[in-house]
């Protein structure tokens, strides 16, 4: 290393480096206009002139191309240097008086008006563009002429095909002299084409080197070989000059890697339908016709319009937006996609609501639909909320979009249900495009020997919904069939469980035991703090002056070591950090980088490897909270970074080592509920090697499935159910408890103790996890003469007749089905999900048994989502009549002269109908068990409808917020058999993540109680959602009646701390003295 001084401060640099490089590394600002890191320095603008003292005399050199040497002294802001720069700026400003960068520079150096004649040019002849073009491997432009006639030009001043129109010259031009437009008009014969961002749906461009999207995993840039200049010309490689960790290798190629695996899970997803196939919608012709995916990006705060709702064509704020449903779905005639894509209705409603949030309530949103399908949990409530907030829902399928000349608006003509023809004009139209399987996945399925359905989704069985036709290959997500995020997450866990069952004998055969480093005892030691400041590439370093922050941190109390890293989270930096902690005997660490939410565990693991308690660590977010927020104001960002690091250093100096309690895991599971979902969970757990207790309050297994005839795919349920029950009874690791109820539960994750009551006798069961599969039951209607006339049945009543092969069914001439009985109303504002499919399937069965029977289905919307749409089509082809009704005009069932008559208004005919029928079948709602006692036992919540509330609607649909307790089946929400089976397996999969461990550790950051200060008021006990606080028993030797915290249950949320009136409760890792010290530091 070469040592020398800059402005009196000793610095070091490597041999061959220039003064400017070392100055930049040490946070010393030297202005320049012709310098670029990837290019050889030229010293043409002279702005970087500095004073060099060699021990005898001073000389003036250009910092960009003057090599460093031992003992030299550099002065970057001496009086002579400043005067020289002022003169240079004055001359440049006279040449280019309208260039903003030069105007700012002149203002900085006090140059108000040049003494020289203004030339009105905008090129300072820095040569950056010429050198960059040469670097690209083109040399299409050069500096031509001499003296006053020198300029940047092509040979012979003609456009040339040598120029690839890459735009590199425009990118580096400091004055804006070269633009993309100028390249097209004067330099290149080739057309400059923007590279569309795939993630932004082509609404925004991207660079040849790009991260696919903001939260990509892995979050690593990729190089697009098709547009990269290096792969086009052999030149460039500018990126390698900027990569501080030498990660770029242009010689890398795709390689085939063979893996020896025991099973395969297919989760390749789907592709959105391409609406360019429908010329009548004018997509790609009319710029204000967009797909729902494109509209999502327009609404996104990180999207092409930064969340500002405007038309991308003219940036006009729309006043009226229409959504067209079922584009590329439910359409055999125009695209061969007969299936319903399941998600489109809900995302259209969501988009309309968010659009109103962005643009205000005056925005007119209209959704044109055939059936609104919102059968998911809480989806119906969202639909009703959208209607309440003014979103219009129009039952019509619009055929054609016509552009309005000059305005860019869009005119549509449509027919309402009553036959009225209307014409409306909209500012934007959003096409709700469907989901489909791309050709490459069809090929993959063929190569793997996996069967597909007629809609080209993976073929599965109702009772094995994640198993493909080939053993050992499993499937989940939209390739299994169109579905939303919650069901995709459920299936992913289910597929993992199925693979786990297959591979259970090989579990832990490839694991390695990690060497544990003994923890250093720091009690009584003075704080020795190490601070690591991250550049995060340019995410932080491009805004925050990291060297300045680093130097500032050195002045803070107790700081013994400071450094900055290009990427603190990289593997090599982690290893270096570990060695630094050990070598410098550091006992507390601060990392100033990105989000602790994602990276704190990584750094804590490094502390553990260095022998430090992982809680002697503080992470401050100078990316999300600083550089991203203040990207246009580096000075403020740098000051804020210093403040944030100072607060972190102040806090960590007061931190103490925290202990994590180690809990043994009882590797036994308890499943509550012996229906299909519960039995599926029990079988999966047992097949993965875990003792499982299956508790069922009834005398027999099967639950509601005992009343079901067949699935929509044609499986005879009673035969399959009997087989499943036999499997459960034959499984050695499943212990059955029939006619048994749960009377008490104590304990916590890994160590539950439940009391089972059977025939008046109690049994204590110790187990590590609990799975709730308590099911639901059928609503018994009070309307439509149910219970008063035997000809009025429910779906389950009819199924029981079908199972019994009741001969009266064949003799019927007419049957009427009435949908949404007891659901989708003010008392039960949810859809029961299974009813439409069940009724359509039953109606087809009736037609099969008696083809001459007249069958009517009176409905509000037919919700045969996914591939169940096939049934709806078959029903219409079989002559089943569908009549729609509104909630305000429900059908009426009466007896007239002994005949059963259904009266209903038909909105298509515009008249009242009377149908004399032999049977009325009511699609009655599914009601939750509303087991509040069970909810209290496990401290898990119920929603307003009485169904259990999962940890997270999308990301944790099969687990509770209470650790060790899981959820599946109808207890979660109404669902068909295949989805119940999938969730049963999913719950088992989540449970195995705990059962597979012998021990778990509680968090160290939990609440603590000073019993001497506790007033025994009980507020903490009542307010904690996890039941962590409790009273010390009255017969205890010390502090009887005072509150105590169970660290195994505590989540560290702080509710009890904030609620304690006596100030007796604190939160470890967030003590008052730490918080107040941080406040004082700022």
JSON list of C-alpha atoms in Angstrom, two decimals, residues 296-474:
[
{"chain": "A", "resi": 296, "resn": "UNK", "atom": "CA", "xyz": [-51.79, -3.73, -11.04]},
{"chain": "A", "resi": 297, "resn": "UNK", "atom": "CA", "xyz": [-48.44, -2.19, -11.93]},
{"chain": "A", "resi": 298, "resn": "UNK", "atom": "CA", "xyz": [-50.02, 1.21, -12.56]},
{"chain": "A", "resi": 299, "resn": "UNK", "atom": "CA", "xyz": [-51.54, 1.09, -9.07]},
{"chain": "A", "resi": 300, "resn": "UNK", "atom": "CA", "xyz": [-48.29, -0.01, -7.44]},
{"chain": "A", "resi": 301, "resn": "UNK", "atom": "CA", "xyz": [-46.21, 2.59, -5.61]},
{"chain": "A", "resi": 302, "resn": "UNK", "atom": "CA", "xyz": [-43.11, 1.02, -7.18]},
{"chain": "A", "resi": 303, "resn": "UNK", "atom": "CA", "xyz": [-44.70, 0.77, -10.64]},
{"chain": "A", "resi": 304, "resn": "UNK", "atom": "CA", "xyz": [-44.15, 2.80, -13.80]},
{"chain": "A", "resi": 305, "resn": "UNK", "atom": "CA", "xyz": [-46.31, 5.71, -12.58]},
{"chain": "A", "resi": 306, "resn": "UNK", "atom": "CA", "xyz": [-45.22, 5.42, -8.92]},
{"chain": "A", "resi": 307, "resn": "UNK", "atom": "CA", "xyz": [-48.79, 4.63, -7.88]},
{"chain": "A", "resi": 308, "resn": "UNK", "atom": "CA", "xyz": [-50.30, 7.69, -9.57]},
{"chain": "A", "resi": 309, "resn": "UNK", "atom": "CA", "xyz": [-53.43, 6.51, -11.35]},
{"chain": "A", "resi": 310, "resn": "UNK", "atom": "CA", "xyz": [-53.02, 7.87, -14.89]},
{"chain": "A", "resi": 311, "resn": "UNK", "atom": "CA", "xyz": [-53.39, 6.58, -18.42]},
{"chain": "A", "resi": 312, "resn": "UNK", "atom": "CA", "xyz": [-49.93, 5.60, -19.64]},
{"chain": "A", "resi": 313, "resn": "UNK", "atom": "CA", "xyz": [-50.76, 6.95, -23.11]},
{"chain": "A", "resi": 314, "resn": "UNK", "atom": "CA", "xyz": [-51.16, 10.62, -22.12]},
{"chain": "A", "resi": 315, "resn": "UNK", "atom": "CA", "xyz": [-50.84, 10.65, -18.31]},
{"chain": "A", "resi": 316, "resn": "UNK", "atom": "CA", "xyz": [-54.41, 11.87, -18.03]},
{"chain": "A", "resi": 317, "resn": "UNK", "atom": "CA", "xyz": [-56.16, 10.99, -14.77]},
{"chain": "A", "resi": 318, "resn": "UNK", "atom": "CA", "xyz": [-59.13, 8.75, -15.67]},
{"chain": "A", "resi": 319, "resn": "UNK", "atom": "CA", "xyz": [-62.63, 9.61, -14.51]},
{"chain": "A", "resi": 320, "resn": "UNK", "atom": "CA", "xyz": [-64.31, 6.38, -15.68]},
{"chain": "A", "resi": 321, "resn": "UNK", "atom": "CA", "xyz": [-62.79, 2.89, -15.75]},
{"chain": "A", "resi": 322, "resn": "UNK", "atom": "CA", "xyz": [-64.45, -0.35, -16.84]},
{"chain": "A", "resi": 323, "resn": "UNK", "atom": "CA", "xyz": [-63.41, -3.93, -16.11]},
{"chain": "A", "resi": 324, "resn": "UNK", "atom": "CA", "xyz": [-64.33, -6.70, -18.54]},
{"chain": "A", "resi": 325, "resn": "UNK", "atom": "CA", "xyz": [-64.49, -10.10, -16.84]},
{"chain": "A", "resi": 326, "resn": "UNK", "atom": "CA", "xyz": [-63.77, -13.56, -18.24]},
{"chain": "A", "resi": 327, "resn": "UNK", "atom": "CA", "xyz": [-61.30, -12.45, -20.93]},
{"chain": "A", "resi": 328, "resn": "UNK", "atom": "CA", "xyz": [-59.64, -15.72, -21.86]},
{"chain": "A", "resi": 329, "resn": "UNK", "atom": "CA", "xyz": [-61.77, -17.74, -19.43]},
{"chain": "A", "resi": 330, "resn": "UNK", "atom": "CA", "xyz": [-65.14, -19.51, -19.69]},
{"chain": "A", "resi": 331, "resn": "UNK", "atom": "CA", "xyz": [-64.82, -19.20, -23.45]},
{"chain": "A", "resi": 332, "resn": "UNK", "atom": "CA", "xyz": [-64.82, -22.24, -25.73]},
{"chain": "A", "resi": 333, "resn": "UNK", "atom": "CA", "xyz": [-65.67, -20.32, -28.86]},
{"chain": "A", "resi": 334, "resn": "UNK", "atom": "CA", "xyz": [-62.74, -17.93, -29.08]},
{"chain": "A", "resi": 335, "resn": "UNK", "atom": "CA", "xyz": [-59.84, -19.35, -27.08]},
{"chain": "A", "resi": 336, "resn": "UNK", "atom": "CA", "xyz": [-60.57, -22.93, -25.97]},
{"chain": "A", "resi": 337, "resn": "UNK", "atom": "CA", "xyz": [-60.30, -21.94, -22.31]},
{"chain": "A", "resi": 338, "resn": "UNK", "atom": "CA", "xyz": [-63.48, -23.46, -20.93]},
{"chain": "A", "resi": 339, "resn": "UNK", "atom": "CA", "xyz": [-62.37, -23.20, -17.32]},
{"chain": "A", "resi": 340, "resn": "UNK", "atom": "CA", "xyz": [-63.01, -20.36, -14.87]},
{"chain": "A", "resi": 341, "resn": "UNK", "atom": "CA", "xyz": [-59.76, -18.78, -13.74]},
{"chain": "A", "resi": 342, "resn": "UNK", "atom": "CA", "xyz": [-61.06, -18.43, -10.16]},
{"chain": "A", "resi": 343, "resn": "UNK", "atom": "CA", "xyz": [-59.19, -15.24, -9.29]},
{"chain": "A", "resi": 344, "resn": "UNK", "atom": "CA", "xyz": [-60.41, -12.64, -11.80]},
{"chain": "A", "resi": 345, "resn": "UNK", "atom": "CA", "xyz": [-63.60, -11.48, -10.09]},
{"chain": "A", "resi": 346, "resn": "UNK", "atom": "CA", "xyz": [-61.83, -10.89, -6.83]},
{"chain": "A", "resi": 347, "resn": "UNK", "atom": "CA", "xyz": [-58.87, -9.08, -8.32]},
{"chain": "A", "resi": 348, "resn": "UNK", "atom": "CA", "xyz": [-61.17, -6.86, -10.40]},
{"chain": "A", "resi": 349, "resn": "UNK", "atom": "CA", "xyz": [-63.08, -5.87, -7.26]},
{"chain": "A", "resi": 350, "resn": "UNK", "atom": "CA", "xyz": [-59.81, -5.25, -5.43]},
{"chain": "A", "resi": 351, "resn": "UNK", "atom": "CA", "xyz": [-58.44, -3.13, -8.29]},
{"chain": "A", "resi": 352, "resn": "UNK", "atom": "CA", "xyz": [-61.61, -1.05, -8.47]},
{"chain": "A", "resi": 353, "resn": "UNK", "atom": "CA", "xyz": [-61.48, -0.40, -4.73]},
{"chain": "A", "resi": 354, "resn": "UNK", "atom": "CA", "xyz": [-57.80, 0.56, -4.79]},
{"chain": "A", "resi": 355, "resn": "UNK", "atom": "CA", "xyz": [-58.39, 2.74, -7.84]},
{"chain": "A", "resi": 356, "resn": "UNK", "atom": "CA", "xyz": [-61.01, 4.63, -5.85]},
{"chain": "A", "resi": 357, "resn": "UNK", "atom": "CA", "xyz": [-58.55, 5.00, -2.98]},
{"chain": "A", "resi": 358, "resn": "UNK", "atom": "CA", "xyz": [-56.01, 6.51, -5.40]},
{"chain": "A", "resi": 359, "resn": "UNK", "atom": "CA", "xyz": [-58.32, 8.74, -7.41]},
{"chain": "A", "resi": 360, "resn": "UNK", "atom": "CA", "xyz": [-61.09, 9.49, -4.92]},
{"chain": "A", "resi": 361, "resn": "UNK", "atom": "CA", "xyz": [-64.71, 8.44, -4.59]},
{"chain": "A", "resi": 362, "resn": "UNK", "atom": "CA", "xyz": [-65.68, 10.41, -7.72]},
{"chain": "A", "resi": 363, "resn": "UNK", "atom": "CA", "xyz": [-63.97, 7.81, -9.90]},
{"chain": "A", "resi": 364, "resn": "UNK", "atom": "CA", "xyz": [-66.65, 5.85, -11.76]},
{"chain": "A", "resi": 365, "resn": "UNK", "atom": "CA", "xyz": [-65.76, 2.14, -11.69]},
{"chain": "A", "resi": 366, "resn": "UNK", "atom": "CA", "xyz": [-67.89, -0.41, -13.55]},
{"chain": "A", "resi": 367, "resn": "UNK", "atom": "CA", "xyz": [-67.35, -4.18, -13.61]},
{"chain": "A", "resi": 368, "resn": "UNK", "atom": "CA", "xyz": [-69.01, -6.02, -16.53]},
{"chain": "A", "resi": 369, "resn": "UNK", "atom": "CA", "xyz": [-69.51, -9.67, -15.61]},
{"chain": "A", "resi": 370, "resn": "UNK", "atom": "CA", "xyz": [-71.41, -12.89, -16.18]},
{"chain": "A", "resi": 371, "resn": "UNK", "atom": "CA", "xyz": [-71.28, -14.25, -12.62]},
{"chain": "A", "resi": 372, "resn": "UNK", "atom": "CA", "xyz": [-69.46, -12.65, -9.70]},
{"chain": "A", "resi": 373, "resn": "UNK", "atom": "CA", "xyz": [-67.46, -15.42, -8.10]},
{"chain": "A", "resi": 374, "resn": "UNK", "atom": "CA", "xyz": [-66.24, -14.49, -4.61]},
{"chain": "A", "resi": 375, "resn": "UNK", "atom": "CA", "xyz": [-66.43, -17.80, -2.74]},
{"chain": "A", "resi": 376, "resn": "UNK", "atom": "CA", "xyz": [-63.31, -17.31, -0.61]},
{"chain": "A", "resi": 377, "resn": "UNK", "atom": "CA", "xyz": [-63.08, -16.46, 3.06]},
{"chain": "A", "resi": 378, "resn": "UNK", "atom": "CA", "xyz": [-64.27, -12.87, 3.63]},
{"chain": "A", "resi": 379, "resn": "UNK", "atom": "CA", "xyz": [-64.48, -12.34, -0.15]},
{"chain": "A", "resi": 380, "resn": "UNK", "atom": "CA", "xyz": [-68.24, -11.83, -0.14]},
{"chain": "A", "resi": 381, "resn": "UNK", "atom": "CA", "xyz": [-67.91, -9.10, 2.47]},
{"chain": "A", "resi": 382, "resn": "UNK", "atom": "CA", "xyz": [-65.37, -7.36, 0.23]},
{"chain": "A", "resi": 383, "resn": "UNK", "atom": "CA", "xyz": [-67.76, -7.60, -2.72]},
{"chain": "A", "resi": 384, "resn": "UNK", "atom": "CA", "xyz": [-70.57, -6.02, -0.71]},
{"chain": "A", "resi": 385, "resn": "UNK", "atom": "CA", "xyz": [-68.22, -3.32, 0.52]},
{"chain": "A", "resi": 386, "resn": "UNK", "atom": "CA", "xyz": [-67.31, -2.49, -3.08]},
{"chain": "A", "resi": 387, "resn": "UNK", "atom": "CA", "xyz": [-70.99, -2.07, -3.95]},
{"chain": "A", "resi": 388, "resn": "UNK", "atom": "CA", "xyz": [-71.50, 0.14, -0.90]},
{"chain": "A", "resi": 389, "resn": "UNK", "atom": "CA", "xyz": [-68.61, 2.34, -2.02]},
{"chain": "A", "resi": 390, "resn": "UNK", "atom": "CA", "xyz": [-70.10, 2.93, -5.45]},
{"chain": "A", "resi": 391, "resn": "UNK", "atom": "CA", "xyz": [-68.49, 0.30, -7.69]},
{"chain": "A", "resi": 392, "resn": "UNK", "atom": "CA", "xyz": [-71.05, -0.55, -10.37]},
{"chain": "A", "resi": 393, "resn": "UNK", "atom": "CA", "xyz": [-71.57, -4.21, -11.27]},
{"chain": "A", "resi": 394, "resn": "UNK", "atom": "CA", "xyz": [-73.19, -4.70, -14.67]},
{"chain": "A", "resi": 395, "resn": "UNK", "atom": "CA", "xyz": [-74.26, -8.19, -15.71]},
{"chain": "A", "resi": 396, "resn": "UNK", "atom": "CA", "xyz": [-73.30, -8.06, -19.38]},
{"chain": "A", "resi": 397, "resn": "UNK", "atom": "CA", "xyz": [-70.57, -9.37, -21.65]},
{"chain": "A", "resi": 398, "resn": "UNK", "atom": "CA", "xyz": [-69.34, -6.54, -23.86]},
{"chain": "A", "resi": 399, "resn": "UNK", "atom": "CA", "xyz": [-68.37, -7.56, -27.35]},
{"chain": "A", "resi": 400, "resn": "UNK", "atom": "CA", "xyz": [-66.53, -4.63, -28.92]},
{"chain": "A", "resi": 401, "resn": "UNK", "atom": "CA", "xyz": [-64.51, -1.56, -27.93]},
{"chain": "A", "resi": 402, "resn": "UNK", "atom": "CA", "xyz": [-64.47, 1.44, -30.26]},
{"chain": "A", "resi": 403, "resn": "UNK", "atom": "CA", "xyz": [-61.92, 4.23, -29.85]},
{"chain": "A", "resi": 404, "resn": "UNK", "atom": "CA", "xyz": [-63.11, 7.82, -29.64]},
{"chain": "A", "resi": 405, "resn": "UNK", "atom": "CA", "xyz": [-61.07, 9.88, -32.15]},
{"chain": "A", "resi": 406, "resn": "UNK", "atom": "CA", "xyz": [-58.55, 12.40, -30.76]},
{"chain": "A", "resi": 407, "resn": "UNK", "atom": "CA", "xyz": [-59.42, 11.88, -27.07]},
{"chain": "A", "resi": 408, "resn": "UNK", "atom": "CA", "xyz": [-58.13, 8.33, -26.64]},
{"chain": "A", "resi": 409, "resn": "UNK", "atom": "CA", "xyz": [-61.36, 7.46, -24.80]},
{"chain": "A", "resi": 410, "resn": "UNK", "atom": "CA", "xyz": [-63.16, 4.19, -25.42]},
{"chain": "A", "resi": 411, "resn": "UNK", "atom": "CA", "xyz": [-66.79, 3.64, -26.34]},
{"chain": "A", "resi": 412, "resn": "UNK", "atom": "CA", "xyz": [-68.68, 0.43, -25.61]},
{"chain": "A", "resi": 413, "resn": "UNK", "atom": "CA", "xyz": [-72.16, -0.78, -26.47]},
{"chain": "A", "resi": 414, "resn": "UNK", "atom": "CA", "xyz": [-73.78, -3.38, -24.26]},
{"chain": "A", "resi": 415, "resn": "UNK", "atom": "CA", "xyz": [-77.12, -4.99, -23.47]},
{"chain": "A", "resi": 416, "resn": "UNK", "atom": "CA", "xyz": [-78.57, -5.17, -19.98]},
{"chain": "A", "resi": 417, "resn": "UNK", "atom": "CA", "xyz": [-80.51, -8.18, -18.70]},
{"chain": "A", "resi": 418, "resn": "UNK", "atom": "CA", "xyz": [-83.81, -6.52, -19.54]},
{"chain": "A", "resi": 419, "resn": "UNK", "atom": "CA", "xyz": [-82.77, -6.07, -23.17]},
{"chain": "A", "resi": 420, "resn": "UNK", "atom": "CA", "xyz": [-81.98, -2.36, -22.91]},
{"chain": "A", "resi": 421, "resn": "UNK", "atom": "CA", "xyz": [-79.08, -1.32, -25.16]},
{"chain": "A", "resi": 422, "resn": "UNK", "atom": "CA", "xyz": [-76.71, 1.26, -23.69]},
{"chain": "A", "resi": 423, "resn": "UNK", "atom": "CA", "xyz": [-73.65, 3.12, -24.97]},
{"chain": "A", "resi": 424, "resn": "UNK", "atom": "CA", "xyz": [-71.00, 4.37, -22.54]},
{"chain": "A", "resi": 425, "resn": "UNK", "atom": "CA", "xyz": [-67.61, 6.02, -22.87]},
{"chain": "A", "resi": 426, "resn": "UNK", "atom": "CA", "xyz": [-64.72, 5.19, -20.56]},
{"chain": "A", "resi": 427, "resn": "UNK", "atom": "CA", "xyz": [-61.25, 6.66, -20.10]},
{"chain": "A", "resi": 428, "resn": "UNK", "atom": "CA", "xyz": [-59.70, 3.23, -19.52]},
{"chain": "A", "resi": 429, "resn": "UNK", "atom": "CA", "xyz": [-60.77, -0.37, -19.90]},
{"chain": "A", "resi": 430, "resn": "UNK", "atom": "CA", "xyz": [-59.16, -3.15, -17.90]},
{"chain": "A", "resi": 431, "resn": "UNK", "atom": "CA", "xyz": [-59.32, -6.69, -19.27]},
{"chain": "A", "resi": 432, "resn": "UNK", "atom": "CA", "xyz": [-59.55, -9.27, -16.50]},
{"chain": "A", "resi": 433, "resn": "UNK", "atom": "CA", "xyz": [-57.42, -11.88, -18.19]},
{"chain": "A", "resi": 434, "resn": "UNK", "atom": "CA", "xyz": [-57.48, -15.50, -17.15]},
{"chain": "A", "resi": 435, "resn": "UNK", "atom": "CA", "xyz": [-54.92, -18.11, -16.18]},
{"chain": "A", "resi": 436, "resn": "UNK", "atom": "CA", "xyz": [-53.75, -20.82, -18.54]},
{"chain": "A", "resi": 437, "resn": "UNK", "atom": "CA", "xyz": [-51.01, -23.43, -18.88]},
{"chain": "A", "resi": 438, "resn": "UNK", "atom": "CA", "xyz": [-48.21, -22.37, -21.25]},
{"chain": "A", "resi": 439, "resn": "UNK", "atom": "CA", "xyz": [-46.99, -24.75, -23.98]},
{"chain": "A", "resi": 440, "resn": "UNK", "atom": "CA", "xyz": [-43.64, -25.34, -22.26]},
{"chain": "A", "resi": 441, "resn": "UNK", "atom": "CA", "xyz": [-45.44, -26.77, -19.22]},
{"chain": "A", "resi": 442, "resn": "UNK", "atom": "CA", "xyz": [-47.46, -29.08, -21.41]},
{"chain": "A", "resi": 443, "resn": "UNK", "atom": "CA", "xyz": [-44.16, -30.33, -22.82]},
{"chain": "A", "resi": 444, "resn": "UNK", "atom": "CA", "xyz": [-42.73, -30.69, -19.30]},
{"chain": "A", "resi": 445, "resn": "UNK", "atom": "CA", "xyz": [-45.75, -32.76, -18.27]},
{"chain": "A", "resi": 446, "resn": "UNK", "atom": "CA", "xyz": [-45.32, -34.95, -21.33]},
{"chain": "A", "resi": 447, "resn": "UNK", "atom": "CA", "xyz": [-41.61, -35.42, -20.61]},
{"chain": "A", "resi": 448, "resn": "UNK", "atom": "CA", "xyz": [-42.36, -36.37, -17.00]},
{"chain": "A", "resi": 449, "resn": "UNK", "atom": "CA", "xyz": [-45.20, -38.70, -17.95]},
{"chain": "A", "resi": 450, "resn": "UNK", "atom": "CA", "xyz": [-47.76, -36.64, -16.04]},
{"chain": "A", "resi": 451, "resn": "UNK", "atom": "CA", "xyz": [-51.35, -36.58, -17.28]},
{"chain": "A", "resi": 452, "resn": "UNK", "atom": "CA", "xyz": [-53.20, -33.32, -17.91]},
{"chain": "A", "resi": 453, "resn": "UNK", "atom": "CA", "xyz": [-56.88, -32.44, -17.83]},
{"chain": "A", "resi": 454, "resn": "UNK", "atom": "CA", "xyz": [-58.82, -31.31, -20.89]},
{"chain": "A", "resi": 455, "resn": "UNK", "atom": "CA", "xyz": [-57.97, -27.73, -19.86]},
{"chain": "A", "resi": 456, "resn": "UNK", "atom": "CA", "xyz": [-54.26, -28.63, -19.70]},
{"chain": "A", "resi": 457, "resn": "UNK", "atom": "CA", "xyz": [-53.93, -28.46, -15.93]},
{"chain": "A", "resi": 458, "resn": "UNK", "atom": "CA", "xyz": [-52.33, -31.28, -13.99]},
{"chain": "A", "resi": 459, "resn": "UNK", "atom": "CA", "xyz": [-54.71, -34.20, -13.50]},
{"chain": "A", "resi": 460, "resn": "UNK", "atom": "CA", "xyz": [-55.26, -35.16, -9.86]},
{"chain": "A", "resi": 461, "resn": "UNK", "atom": "CA", "xyz": [-57.74, -37.17, -7.79]},
{"chain": "A", "resi": 462, "resn": "UNK", "atom": "CA", "xyz": [-60.21, -35.62, -5.34]},
{"chain": "A", "resi": 463, "resn": "UNK", "atom": "CA", "xyz": [-58.81, -37.57, -2.39]},
{"chain": "A", "resi": 464, "resn": "UNK", "atom": "CA", "xyz": [-55.18, -37.07, -3.44]},
{"chain": "A", "resi": 465, "resn": "UNK", "atom": "CA", "xyz": [-55.28, -33.50, -4.80]},
{"chain": "A", "resi": 466, "resn": "UNK", "atom": "CA", "xyz": [-51.52, -32.93, -4.88]},
{"chain": "A", "resi": 467, "resn": "UNK", "atom": "CA", "xyz": [-50.52, -36.30, -6.37]},
{"chain": "A", "resi": 468, "resn": "UNK", "atom": "CA", "xyz": [-50.00, -36.51, -10.11]},
{"chain": "A", "resi": 469, "resn": "UNK", "atom": "CA", "xyz": [-50.62, -39.58, -12.23]},
{"chain": "A", "resi": 470, "resn": "UNK", "atom": "CA", "xyz": [-46.99, -40.58, -11.73]},
{"chain": "A", "resi": 471, "resn": "UNK", "atom": "CA", "xyz": [-45.96, -41.83, -8.30]},
{"chain": "A", "resi": 472, "resn": "UNK", "atom": "CA", "xyz": [-43.43, -39.67, -6.50]},
{"chain": "A", "resi": 473, "resn": "UNK", "atom": "CA", "xyz": [-44.29, -36.53, -8.47]},
{"chain": "A", "resi": 474, "resn": "UNK", "atom": "CA", "xyz": [-46.51, -34.03, -6.70]}
]
